[in-house]
Amino acid sequence: MNLINLVKQKISDGDYEISLHAEKERYEENILIKDIEECLNTLELLEDYPNDPRGHSFLILGYSDKRPIHIVCGISKALNIRIITVYLPLNPKWLDERTRT
């Protein structure tokens, strides 16, 4: 199973966890759990970090109510999904949802 299908399946099954950092970020950005789940079910893989020293992670772009949201996820060797952070891709770091400044 490829990475995108694995993430979609895990999210659909409710088989994922959200880090404390992601919880704080989602409150600050007014991102609801339903927004995260919607994004992860319609995801576009922007960046893949298979050699991250903390474990395989990746940056996902998704949309909820036409609002772009970035989600950084990690995947364990046991194929567990952890949402590391969520944020809105805005200036000064992002020109648009797919382009870094």
PDB file of N, CA and C in Angstrom:
ATOM      1  N   MET A   1       0.862  -1.185   0.000  1.00  0.00           N
ATOM      2  CA  MET A   1       0.000   0.000   0.000  1.00  0.00           C
ATOM      3  C   MET A   1       0.901   1.239   0.000  1.00  0.00           C
ATOM      4  N   ASN A   2       0.579   2.197  -0.867  1.00  0.00           N
ATOM      5  CA  ASN A   2       1.409   3.395  -0.899  1.00  0.00           C
ATOM      6  C   ASN A   2       1.067   4.333   0.257  1.00  0.00           C
ATOM      7  N   LEU A   3       1.901   5.325   0.451  1.00  0.00           N
ATOM      8  CA  LEU A   3       1.796   6.233   1.594  1.00  0.00           C
ATOM      9  C   LEU A   3       0.450   6.958   1.638  1.00  0.00           C
ATOM     10  N   ILE A   4       0.013   7.486   0.509  1.00  0.00           N
ATOM     11  CA  ILE A   4      -1.248   8.233   0.472  1.00  0.00           C
ATOM     12  C   ILE A   4      -2.421   7.334   0.840  1.00  0.00           C
ATOM     13  N   ASN A   5      -2.470   6.150   0.257  1.00  0.00           N
ATOM     14  CA  ASN A   5      -3.570   5.232   0.577  1.00  0.00           C
ATOM     15  C   ASN A   5      -3.534   4.784   2.033  1.00  0.00           C
ATOM     16  N   LEU A   6      -2.328   4.583   2.569  1.00  0.00           N
ATOM     17  CA  LEU A   6      -2.198   4.204   3.981  1.00  0.00           C
ATOM     18  C   LEU A   6      -2.756   5.302   4.884  1.00  0.00           C
ATOM     19  N   VAL A   7      -2.377   6.550   4.619  1.00  0.00           N
ATOM     20  CA  VAL A   7      -2.858   7.661   5.436  1.00  0.00           C
ATOM     21  C   VAL A   7      -4.373   7.766   5.337  1.00  0.00           C
ATOM     22  N   LYS A   8      -4.905   7.713   4.130  1.00  0.00           N
ATOM     23  CA  LYS A   8      -6.360   7.802   3.950  1.00  0.00           C
ATOM     24  C   LYS A   8      -7.076   6.702   4.719  1.00  0.00           C
ATOM     25  N   GLN A   9      -6.546   5.492   4.666  1.00  0.00           N
ATOM     26  CA  GLN A   9      -7.175   4.368   5.367  1.00  0.00           C
ATOM     27  C   GLN A   9      -7.132   4.561   6.881  1.00  0.00           C
ATOM     28  N   LYS A  10      -5.982   4.966   7.394  1.00  0.00           N
ATOM     29  CA  LYS A  10      -5.842   5.173   8.838  1.00  0.00           C
ATOM     30  C   LYS A  10      -6.764   6.287   9.328  1.00  0.00           C
ATOM     31  N   ILE A  11      -6.870   7.372   8.572  1.00  0.00           N
ATOM     32  CA  ILE A  11      -7.740   8.477   8.963  1.00  0.00           C
ATOM     33  C   ILE A  11      -9.190   8.034   8.907  1.00  0.00           C
ATOM     34  N   SER A  12      -9.553   7.341   7.856  1.00  0.00           N
ATOM     35  CA  SER A  12     -10.921   6.845   7.710  1.00  0.00           C
ATOM     36  C   SER A  12     -11.309   5.941   8.876  1.00  0.00           C
ATOM     37  N   ASP A  13     -10.356   5.148   9.346  1.00  0.00           N
ATOM     38  CA  ASP A  13     -10.597   4.233  10.476  1.00  0.00           C
ATOM     39  C   ASP A  13     -10.499   4.941  11.829  1.00  0.00           C
ATOM     40  N   GLY A  14     -10.102   6.215  11.829  1.00  0.00           N
ATOM     41  CA  GLY A  14      -9.899   6.934  13.088  1.00  0.00           C
ATOM     42  C   GLY A  14      -8.661   6.452  13.821  1.00  0.00           C
ATOM     43  N   ASP A  15      -7.760   5.837  13.089  1.00  0.00           N
ATOM     44  CA  ASP A  15      -6.560   5.222  13.660  1.00  0.00           C
ATOM     45  C   ASP A  15      -5.357   6.157  13.499  1.00  0.00           C
ATOM     46  N   TYR A  16      -5.369   7.255  14.271  1.00  0.00           N
ATOM     47  CA  TYR A  16      -4.281   8.222  14.238  1.00  0.00           C
ATOM     48  C   TYR A  16      -4.276   8.972  15.564  1.00  0.00           C
ATOM     49  N   GLU A  17      -3.194   9.681  15.814  1.00  0.00           N
ATOM     50  CA  GLU A  17      -3.121  10.507  17.023  1.00  0.00           C
ATOM     51  C   GLU A  17      -2.649  11.900  16.645  1.00  0.00           C
ATOM     52  N   ILE A  18      -3.018  12.860  17.492  1.00  0.00           N
ATOM     53  CA  ILE A  18      -2.645  14.252  17.277  1.00  0.00           C
ATOM     54  C   ILE A  18      -1.719  14.676  18.410  1.00  0.00           C
ATOM     55  N   SER A  19      -0.561  15.193  18.059  1.00  0.00           N
ATOM     56  CA  SER A  19       0.406  15.622  19.072  1.00  0.00           C
ATOM     57  C   SER A  19      -0.116  16.840  19.825  1.00  0.00           C
ATOM     58  N   LEU A  20       0.438  17.083  20.985  1.00  0.00           N
ATOM     59  CA  LEU A  20       0.086  18.262  21.772  1.00  0.00           C
ATOM     60  C   LEU A  20       0.408  19.535  20.976  1.00  0.00           C
ATOM     61  N   HIS A  21       1.527  19.530  20.284  1.00  0.00           N
ATOM     62  CA  HIS A  21       1.899  20.673  19.461  1.00  0.00           C
ATOM     63  C   HIS A  21       0.837  20.941  18.384  1.00  0.00           C
ATOM     64  N   ALA A  22       0.373  19.890  17.715  1.00  0.00           N
ATOM     65  CA  ALA A  22      -0.657  20.049  16.684  1.00  0.00           C
ATOM     66  C   ALA A  22      -1.957  20.566  17.290  1.00  0.00           C
ATOM     67  N   GLU A  23      -2.275  20.113  18.492  1.00  0.00           N
ATOM     68  CA  GLU A  23      -3.487  20.600  19.172  1.00  0.00           C
ATOM     69  C   GLU A  23      -3.390  22.105  19.416  1.00  0.00           C
ATOM     70  N   LYS A  24      -2.247  22.543  19.898  1.00  0.00           N
ATOM     71  CA  LYS A  24      -2.055  23.979  20.154  1.00  0.00           C
ATOM     72  C   LYS A  24      -2.147  24.777  18.860  1.00  0.00           C
ATOM     73  N   GLU A  25      -1.504  24.289  17.821  1.00  0.00           N
ATOM     74  CA  GLU A  25      -1.507  24.986  16.540  1.00  0.00           C
ATOM     75  C   GLU A  25      -2.912  25.050  15.946  1.00  0.00           C
ATOM     76  N   ARG A  26      -3.656  23.966  16.039  1.00  0.00           N
ATOM     77  CA  ARG A  26      -4.992  23.972  15.434  1.00  0.00           C
ATOM     78  C   ARG A  26      -5.924  24.940  16.150  1.00  0.00           C
ATOM     79  N   TYR A  27      -5.775  25.066  17.460  1.00  0.00           N
ATOM     80  CA  TYR A  27      -6.579  26.053  18.194  1.00  0.00           C
ATOM     81  C   TYR A  27      -6.216  27.474  17.761  1.00  0.00           C
ATOM     82  N   GLU A  28      -4.930  27.750  17.623  1.00  0.00           N
ATOM     83  CA  GLU A  28      -4.469  29.080  17.209  1.00  0.00           C
ATOM     84  C   GLU A  28      -4.923  29.428  15.798  1.00  0.00           C
ATOM     85  N   GLU A  29      -4.996  28.432  14.932  1.00  0.00           N
ATOM     86  CA  GLU A  29      -5.355  28.650  13.525  1.00  0.00           C
ATOM     87  C   GLU A  29      -6.849  28.414  13.263  1.00  0.00           C
ATOM     88  N   ASN A  30      -7.603  28.073  14.321  1.00  0.00           N
ATOM     89  CA  ASN A  30      -9.030  27.783  14.188  1.00  0.00           C
ATOM     90  C   ASN A  30      -9.282  26.640  13.198  1.00  0.00           C
ATOM     91  N   ILE A  31      -8.531  25.568  13.376  1.00  0.00           N
ATOM     92  CA  ILE A  31      -8.664  24.368  12.547  1.00  0.00           C
ATOM     93  C   ILE A  31      -9.333  23.297  13.398  1.00  0.00           C
ATOM     94  N   LEU A  32     -10.457  22.806  12.929  1.00  0.00           N
ATOM     95  CA  LEU A  32     -11.221  21.793  13.655  1.00  0.00           C
ATOM     96  C   LEU A  32     -10.742  20.391  13.289  1.00  0.00           C
ATOM     97  N   ILE A  33     -11.065  19.418  14.137  1.00  0.00           N
ATOM     98  CA  ILE A  33     -10.742  18.014  13.843  1.00  0.00           C
ATOM     99  C   ILE A  33     -11.360  17.615  12.506  1.00  0.00           C
ATOM    100  N   LYS A  34     -12.600  18.033  12.272  1.00  0.00           N
ATOM    101  CA  LYS A  34     -13.257  17.683  10.997  1.00  0.00           C
ATOM    102  C   LYS A  34     -12.488  18.254   9.807  1.00  0.00           C
ATOM    103  N   ASP A  35     -11.860  19.429   9.983  1.00  0.00           N
ATOM    104  CA  ASP A  35     -11.038  20.019   8.928  1.00  0.00           C
ATOM    105  C   ASP A  35      -9.824  19.127   8.642  1.00  0.00           C
ATOM    106  N   ILE A  36      -9.190  18.663   9.702  1.00  0.00           N
ATOM    107  CA  ILE A  36      -8.019  17.786   9.557  1.00  0.00           C
ATOM    108  C   ILE A  36      -8.411  16.504   8.843  1.00  0.00           C
ATOM    109  N   GLU A  37      -9.495  15.886   9.280  1.00  0.00           N
ATOM    110  CA  GLU A  37      -9.928  14.631   8.665  1.00  0.00           C
ATOM    111  C   GLU A  37     -10.316  14.834   7.209  1.00  0.00           C
ATOM    112  N   GLU A  38     -10.972  15.936   6.904  1.00  0.00           N
ATOM    113  CA  GLU A  38     -11.338  16.229   5.520  1.00  0.00           C
ATOM    114  C   GLU A  38     -10.086  16.406   4.669  1.00  0.00           C
ATOM    115  N   CYS A  39      -9.119  17.141   5.181  1.00  0.00           N
ATOM    116  CA  CYS A  39      -7.862  17.350   4.457  1.00  0.00           C
ATOM    117  C   CYS A  39      -7.123  16.042   4.214  1.00  0.00           C
ATOM    118  N   LEU A  40      -7.075  15.208   5.211  1.00  0.00           N
ATOM    119  CA  LEU A  40      -6.315  13.970   5.096  1.00  0.00           C
ATOM    120  C   LEU A  40      -7.000  12.941   4.211  1.00  0.00           C
ATOM    121  N   ASN A  41      -8.279  13.109   3.974  1.00  0.00           N
ATOM    122  CA  ASN A  41      -8.965  12.208   3.056  1.00  0.00           C
ATOM    123  C   ASN A  41      -8.894  12.687   1.611  1.00  0.00           C
ATOM    124  N   THR A  42      -8.475  13.927   1.405  1.00  0.00           N
ATOM    125  CA  THR A  42      -8.335  14.471   0.047  1.00  0.00           C
ATOM    126  C   THR A  42      -6.927  15.012  -0.142  1.00  0.00           C
ATOM    127  N   LEU A  43      -5.976  14.354   0.445  1.00  0.00           N
ATOM    128  CA  LEU A  43      -4.623  14.891   0.557  1.00  0.00           C
ATOM    129  C   LEU A  43      -3.826  14.921  -0.742  1.00  0.00           C
ATOM    130  N   GLU A  44      -2.892  15.856  -0.744  1.00  0.00           N
ATOM    131  CA  GLU A  44      -1.862  15.945  -1.779  1.00  0.00           C
ATOM    132  C   GLU A  44      -0.532  15.949  -1.039  1.00  0.00           C
ATOM    133  N   LEU A  45       0.330  15.032  -1.365  1.00  0.00           N
ATOM    134  CA  LEU A  45       1.637  14.947  -0.732  1.00  0.00           C
ATOM    135  C   LEU A  45       2.540  16.017  -1.326  1.00  0.00           C
ATOM    136  N   LEU A  46       2.961  16.989  -0.498  1.00  0.00           N
ATOM    137  CA  LEU A  46       3.835  18.068  -0.966  1.00  0.00           C
ATOM    138  C   LEU A  46       5.304  17.730  -0.803  1.00  0.00           C
ATOM    139  N   GLU A  47       5.661  17.207   0.369  1.00  0.00           N
ATOM    140  CA  GLU A  47       7.062  16.901   0.659  1.00  0.00           C
ATOM    141  C   GLU A  47       7.118  15.614   1.473  1.00  0.00           C
ATOM    142  N   ASP A  48       8.119  14.805   1.188  1.00  0.00           N
ATOM    143  CA  ASP A  48       8.310  13.538   1.888  1.00  0.00           C
ATOM    144  C   ASP A  48       9.688  13.571   2.534  1.00  0.00           C
ATOM    145  N   TYR A  49       9.753  13.207   3.806  1.00  0.00           N
ATOM    146  CA  TYR A  49      11.015  13.226   4.551  1.00  0.00           C
ATOM    147  C   TYR A  49      11.303  11.823   5.114  1.00  0.00           C
ATOM    148  N   PRO A  50      11.632  10.860   4.238  1.00  0.00           N
ATOM    149  CA  PRO A  50      11.831   9.487   4.703  1.00  0.00           C
ATOM    150  C   PRO A  50      13.048   9.312   5.602  1.00  0.00           C
ATOM    151  N   ASN A  51      14.000  10.235   5.529  1.00  0.00           N
ATOM    152  CA  ASN A  51      15.228  10.116   6.314  1.00  0.00           C
ATOM    153  C   ASN A  51      15.264  11.040   7.527  1.00  0.00           C
ATOM    154  N   ASP A  52      14.129  11.551   7.919  1.00  0.00           N
ATOM    155  CA  ASP A  52      14.060  12.404   9.114  1.00  0.00           C
ATOM    156  C   ASP A  52      14.582  11.594  10.299  1.00  0.00           C
ATOM    157  N   PRO A  53      15.537  12.136  11.068  1.00  0.00           N
ATOM    158  CA  PRO A  53      16.111  11.379  12.194  1.00  0.00           C
ATOM    159  C   PRO A  53      15.076  10.999  13.257  1.00  0.00           C
ATOM    160  N   ARG A  54      13.956  11.707  13.299  1.00  0.00           N
ATOM    161  CA  ARG A  54      12.903  11.376  14.274  1.00  0.00           C
ATOM    162  C   ARG A  54      11.938  10.330  13.737  1.00  0.00           C
ATOM    163  N   GLY A  55      12.103   9.956  12.480  1.00  0.00           N
ATOM    164  CA  GLY A  55      11.226   8.981  11.838  1.00  0.00           C
ATOM    165  C   GLY A  55      10.620   9.568  10.577  1.00  0.00           C
ATOM    166  N   HIS A  56      10.147   8.712   9.723  1.00  0.00           N
ATOM    167  CA  HIS A  56       9.571   9.112   8.440  1.00  0.00           C
ATOM    168  C   HIS A  56       8.433  10.104   8.668  1.00  0.00           C
ATOM    169  N   SER A  57       8.493  11.239   8.002  1.00  0.00           N
ATOM    170  CA  SER A  57       7.432  12.241   8.104  1.00  0.00           C
ATOM    171  C   SER A  57       7.183  12.839   6.728  1.00  0.00           C
ATOM    172  N   PHE A  58       6.105  13.608   6.607  1.00  0.00           N
ATOM    173  CA  PHE A  58       5.724  14.159   5.323  1.00  0.00           C
ATOM    174  C   PHE A  58       4.779  15.327   5.517  1.00  0.00           C
ATOM    175  N   LEU A  59       4.786  16.227   4.527  1.00  0.00           N
ATOM    176  CA  LEU A  59       3.932  17.409   4.528  1.00  0.00           C
ATOM    177  C   LEU A  59       2.800  17.186   3.538  1.00  0.00           C
ATOM    178  N   ILE A  60       1.590  17.386   4.025  1.00  0.00           N
ATOM    179  CA  ILE A  60       0.389  17.176   3.231  1.00  0.00           C
ATOM    180  C   ILE A  60      -0.336  18.508   3.059  1.00  0.00           C
ATOM    181  N   LEU A  61      -0.889  18.694   1.875  1.00  0.00           N
ATOM    182  CA  LEU A  61      -1.786  19.799   1.601  1.00  0.00           C
ATOM    183  C   LEU A  61      -3.186  19.227   1.450  1.00  0.00           C
ATOM    184  N   GLY A  62      -4.129  19.820   2.132  1.00  0.00           N
ATOM    185  CA  GLY A  62      -5.520  19.436   1.970  1.00  0.00           C
ATOM    186  C   GLY A  62      -6.381  20.674   2.048  1.00  0.00           C
ATOM    187  N   TYR A  63      -7.638  20.487   1.753  1.00  0.00           N
ATOM    188  CA  TYR A  63      -8.572  21.612   1.770  1.00  0.00           C
ATOM    189  C   TYR A  63      -9.782  21.242   2.613  1.00  0.00           C
ATOM    190  N   SER A  64     -10.248  22.224   3.364  1.00  0.00           N
ATOM    191  CA  SER A  64     -11.493  22.093   4.111  1.00  0.00           C
ATOM    192  C   SER A  64     -12.273  23.374   3.860  1.00  0.00           C
ATOM    193  N   ASP A  65     -13.452  23.237   3.315  1.00  0.00           N
ATOM    194  CA  ASP A  65     -14.255  24.409   2.926  1.00  0.00           C
ATOM    195  C   ASP A  65     -13.438  25.364   2.066  1.00  0.00           C
ATOM    196  N   LYS A  66     -12.676  24.806   1.132  1.00  0.00           N
ATOM    197  CA  LYS A  66     -11.840  25.552   0.177  1.00  0.00           C
ATOM    198  C   LYS A  66     -10.669  26.276   0.822  1.00  0.00           C
ATOM    199  N   ARG A  67     -10.447  26.053   2.112  1.00  0.00           N
ATOM    200  CA  ARG A  67      -9.325  26.677   2.825  1.00  0.00           C
ATOM    201  C   ARG A  67      -8.147  25.705   2.811  1.00  0.00           C
ATOM    202  N   PRO A  68      -6.974  26.128   2.281  1.00  0.00           N
ATOM    203  CA  PRO A  68      -5.819  25.234   2.278  1.00  0.00           C
ATOM    204  C   PRO A  68      -5.250  25.085   3.691  1.00  0.00           C
ATOM    205  N   ILE A  69      -4.902  23.847   4.023  1.00  0.00           N
ATOM    206  CA  ILE A  69      -4.313  23.540   5.330  1.00  0.00           C
ATOM    207  C   ILE A  69      -3.120  22.612   5.099  1.00  0.00           C
ATOM    208  N   HIS A  70      -2.025  22.899   5.788  1.00  0.00           N
ATOM    209  CA  HIS A  70      -0.862  22.013   5.780  1.00  0.00           C
ATOM    210  C   HIS A  70      -0.882  21.157   7.031  1.00  0.00           C
ATOM    211  N   ILE A  71      -0.542  19.897   6.841  1.00  0.00           N
ATOM    212  CA  ILE A  71      -0.475  18.953   7.951  1.00  0.00           C
ATOM    213  C   ILE A  71       0.834  18.180   7.819  1.00  0.00           C
ATOM    214  N   VAL A  72       1.620  18.193   8.875  1.00  0.00           N
ATOM    215  CA  VAL A  72       2.836  17.389   8.908  1.00  0.00           C
ATOM    216  C   VAL A  72       2.517  16.145   9.730  1.00  0.00           C
ATOM    217  N   CYS A  73       2.734  14.998   9.105  1.00  0.00           N
ATOM    218  CA  CYS A  73       2.451  13.715   9.760  1.00  0.00           C
ATOM    219  C   CYS A  73       3.732  12.908   9.874  1.00  0.00           C
ATOM    220  N   GLY A  74       3.738  12.027  10.849  1.00  0.00           N
ATOM    221  CA  GLY A  74       4.810  11.069  10.995  1.00  0.00           C
ATOM    222  C   GLY A  74       4.216   9.682  10.912  1.00  0.00           C
ATOM    223  N   ILE A  75       5.037   8.738  10.506  1.00  0.00           N
ATOM    224  CA  ILE A  75       4.586   7.353  10.431  1.00  0.00           C
ATOM    225  C   ILE A  75       5.634   6.470  11.096  1.00  0.00           C
ATOM    226  N   SER A  76       5.168   5.637  11.989  1.00  0.00           N
ATOM    227  CA  SER A  76       6.095   4.763  12.717  1.00  0.00           C
ATOM    228  C   SER A  76       6.365   3.492  11.917  1.00  0.00           C
ATOM    229  N   LYS A  77       7.331   2.722  12.371  1.00  0.00           N
ATOM    230  CA  LYS A  77       7.626   1.440  11.726  1.00  0.00           C
ATOM    231  C   LYS A  77       6.440   0.488  11.818  1.00  0.00           C
ATOM    232  N   ALA A  78       5.602   0.689  12.835  1.00  0.00           N
ATOM    233  CA  ALA A  78       4.388  -0.122  12.994  1.00  0.00           C
ATOM    234  C   ALA A  78       3.222   0.458  12.182  1.00  0.00           C
ATOM    235  N   LEU A  79       3.509   1.471  11.348  1.00  0.00           N
ATOM    236  CA  LEU A  79       2.536   2.124  10.476  1.00  0.00           C
ATOM    237  C   LEU A  79       1.467   2.905  11.233  1.00  0.00           C
ATOM    238  N   ASN A  80       1.859   3.463  12.372  1.00  0.00           N
ATOM    239  CA  ASN A  80       0.964   4.354  13.105  1.00  0.00           C
ATOM    240  C   ASN A  80       1.146   5.771  12.573  1.00  0.00           C
ATOM    241  N   ILE A  81       0.045   6.510  12.441  1.00  0.00           N
ATOM    242  CA  ILE A  81       0.070   7.877  11.925  1.00  0.00           C
ATOM    243  C   ILE A  81      -0.049   8.847  13.093  1.00  0.00           C
ATOM    244  N   ARG A  82       0.844   9.836  13.101  1.00  0.00           N
ATOM    245  CA  ARG A  82       0.805  10.878  14.132  1.00  0.00           C
ATOM    246  C   ARG A  82       0.821  12.231  13.444  1.00  0.00           C
ATOM    247  N   ILE A  83      -0.136  13.057  13.787  1.00  0.00           N
ATOM    248  CA  ILE A  83      -0.179  14.412  13.254  1.00  0.00           C
ATOM    249  C   ILE A  83       0.739  15.254  14.128  1.00  0.00           C
ATOM    250  N   ILE A  84       1.804  15.765  13.533  1.00  0.00           N
ATOM    251  CA  ILE A  84       2.832  16.493  14.269  1.00  0.00           C
ATOM    252  C   ILE A  84       2.460  17.963  14.402  1.00  0.00           C
ATOM    253  N   THR A  85       1.994  18.561  13.315  1.00  0.00           N
ATOM    254  CA  THR A  85       1.550  19.952  13.359  1.00  0.00           C
ATOM    255  C   THR A  85       0.567  20.219  12.232  1.00  0.00           C
ATOM    256  N   VAL A  86      -0.214  21.262  12.396  1.00  0.00           N
ATOM    257  CA  VAL A  86      -1.152  21.734  11.368  1.00  0.00           C
ATOM    258  C   VAL A  86      -1.060  23.257  11.328  1.00  0.00           C
ATOM    259  N   TYR A  87      -1.190  23.816  10.137  1.00  0.00           N
ATOM    260  CA  TYR A  87      -1.128  25.271  10.026  1.00  0.00           C
ATOM    261  C   TYR A  87      -1.690  25.709   8.681  1.00  0.00           C
ATOM    262  N   LEU A  88      -1.986  26.983   8.585  1.00  0.00           N
ATOM    263  CA  LEU A  88      -2.418  27.584   7.332  1.00  0.00           C
ATOM    264  C   LEU A  88      -1.172  28.079   6.595  1.00  0.00           C
ATOM    265  N   PRO A  89      -1.001  27.743   5.327  1.00  0.00           N
ATOM    266  CA  PRO A  89       0.190  28.161   4.576  1.00  0.00           C
ATOM    267  C   PRO A  89       0.080  29.623   4.142  1.00  0.00           C
ATOM    268  N   LEU A  90       0.611  30.492   4.969  1.00  0.00           N
ATOM    269  CA  LEU A  90       0.488  31.936   4.740  1.00  0.00           C
ATOM    270  C   LEU A  90       1.860  32.592   4.655  1.00  0.00           C
ATOM    271  N   ASN A  91       1.888  33.821   4.134  1.00  0.00           N
ATOM    272  CA  ASN A  91       3.095  34.640   4.166  1.00  0.00           C
ATOM    273  C   ASN A  91       3.475  34.888   5.615  1.00  0.00           C
ATOM    274  N   PRO A  92       4.708  34.980   5.960  1.00  0.00           N
ATOM    275  CA  PRO A  92       5.869  35.156   5.100  1.00  0.00           C
ATOM    276  C   PRO A  92       6.526  33.850   4.657  1.00  0.00           C
ATOM    277  N   LYS A  93       6.077  32.701   5.116  1.00  0.00           N
ATOM    278  CA  LYS A  93       6.738  31.442   4.766  1.00  0.00           C
ATOM    279  C   LYS A  93       6.263  30.847   3.446  1.00  0.00           C
ATOM    280  N   TRP A  94       5.036  31.138   3.055  1.00  0.00           N
ATOM    281  CA  TRP A  94       4.448  30.542   1.867  1.00  0.00           C
ATOM    282  C   TRP A  94       3.888  31.620   0.935  1.00  0.00           C
ATOM    283  N   LEU A  95       4.216  31.536  -0.354  1.00  0.00           N
ATOM    284  CA  LEU A  95       3.631  32.431  -1.350  1.00  0.00           C
ATOM    285  C   LEU A  95       2.194  32.008  -1.643  1.00  0.00           C
ATOM    286  N   ASP A  96       1.998  30.705  -1.747  1.00  0.00           N
ATOM    287  CA  ASP A  96       0.679  30.103  -1.887  1.00  0.00           C
ATOM    288  C   ASP A  96       0.766  28.725  -1.236  1.00  0.00           C
ATOM    289  N   GLU A  97      -0.290  27.939  -1.317  1.00  0.00           N
ATOM    290  CA  GLU A  97      -0.289  26.669  -0.580  1.00  0.00           C
ATOM    291  C   GLU A  97       0.727  25.645  -1.057  1.00  0.00           C
ATOM    292  N   ARG A  98       1.324  25.865  -2.241  1.00  0.00           N
ATOM    293  CA  ARG A  98       2.313  24.915  -2.760  1.00  0.00           C
ATOM    294  C   ARG A  98       3.721  25.494  -2.898  1.00  0.00           C
ATOM    295  N   THR A  99       3.889  26.791  -2.652  1.00  0.00           N
ATOM    296  CA  THR A  99       5.175  27.430  -2.933  1.00  0.00           C
ATOM    297  C   THR A  99       5.732  28.135  -1.692  1.00  0.00           C
ATOM    298  N   ARG A 100       6.925  27.671  -1.267  1.00  0.00           N
ATOM    299  CA  ARG A 100       7.617  28.340  -0.152  1.00  0.00           C
ATOM    300  C   ARG A 100       8.242  29.640  -0.637  1.00  0.00           C
ATOM    301  N   THR A 101       8.397  30.583   0.279  1.00  0.00           N
ATOM    302  CA  THR A 101       9.056  31.849  -0.095  1.00  0.00           C
ATOM    303  C   THR A 101      10.550  31.650  -0.134  1.00  0.00           C
TER     304      THR A 101
END
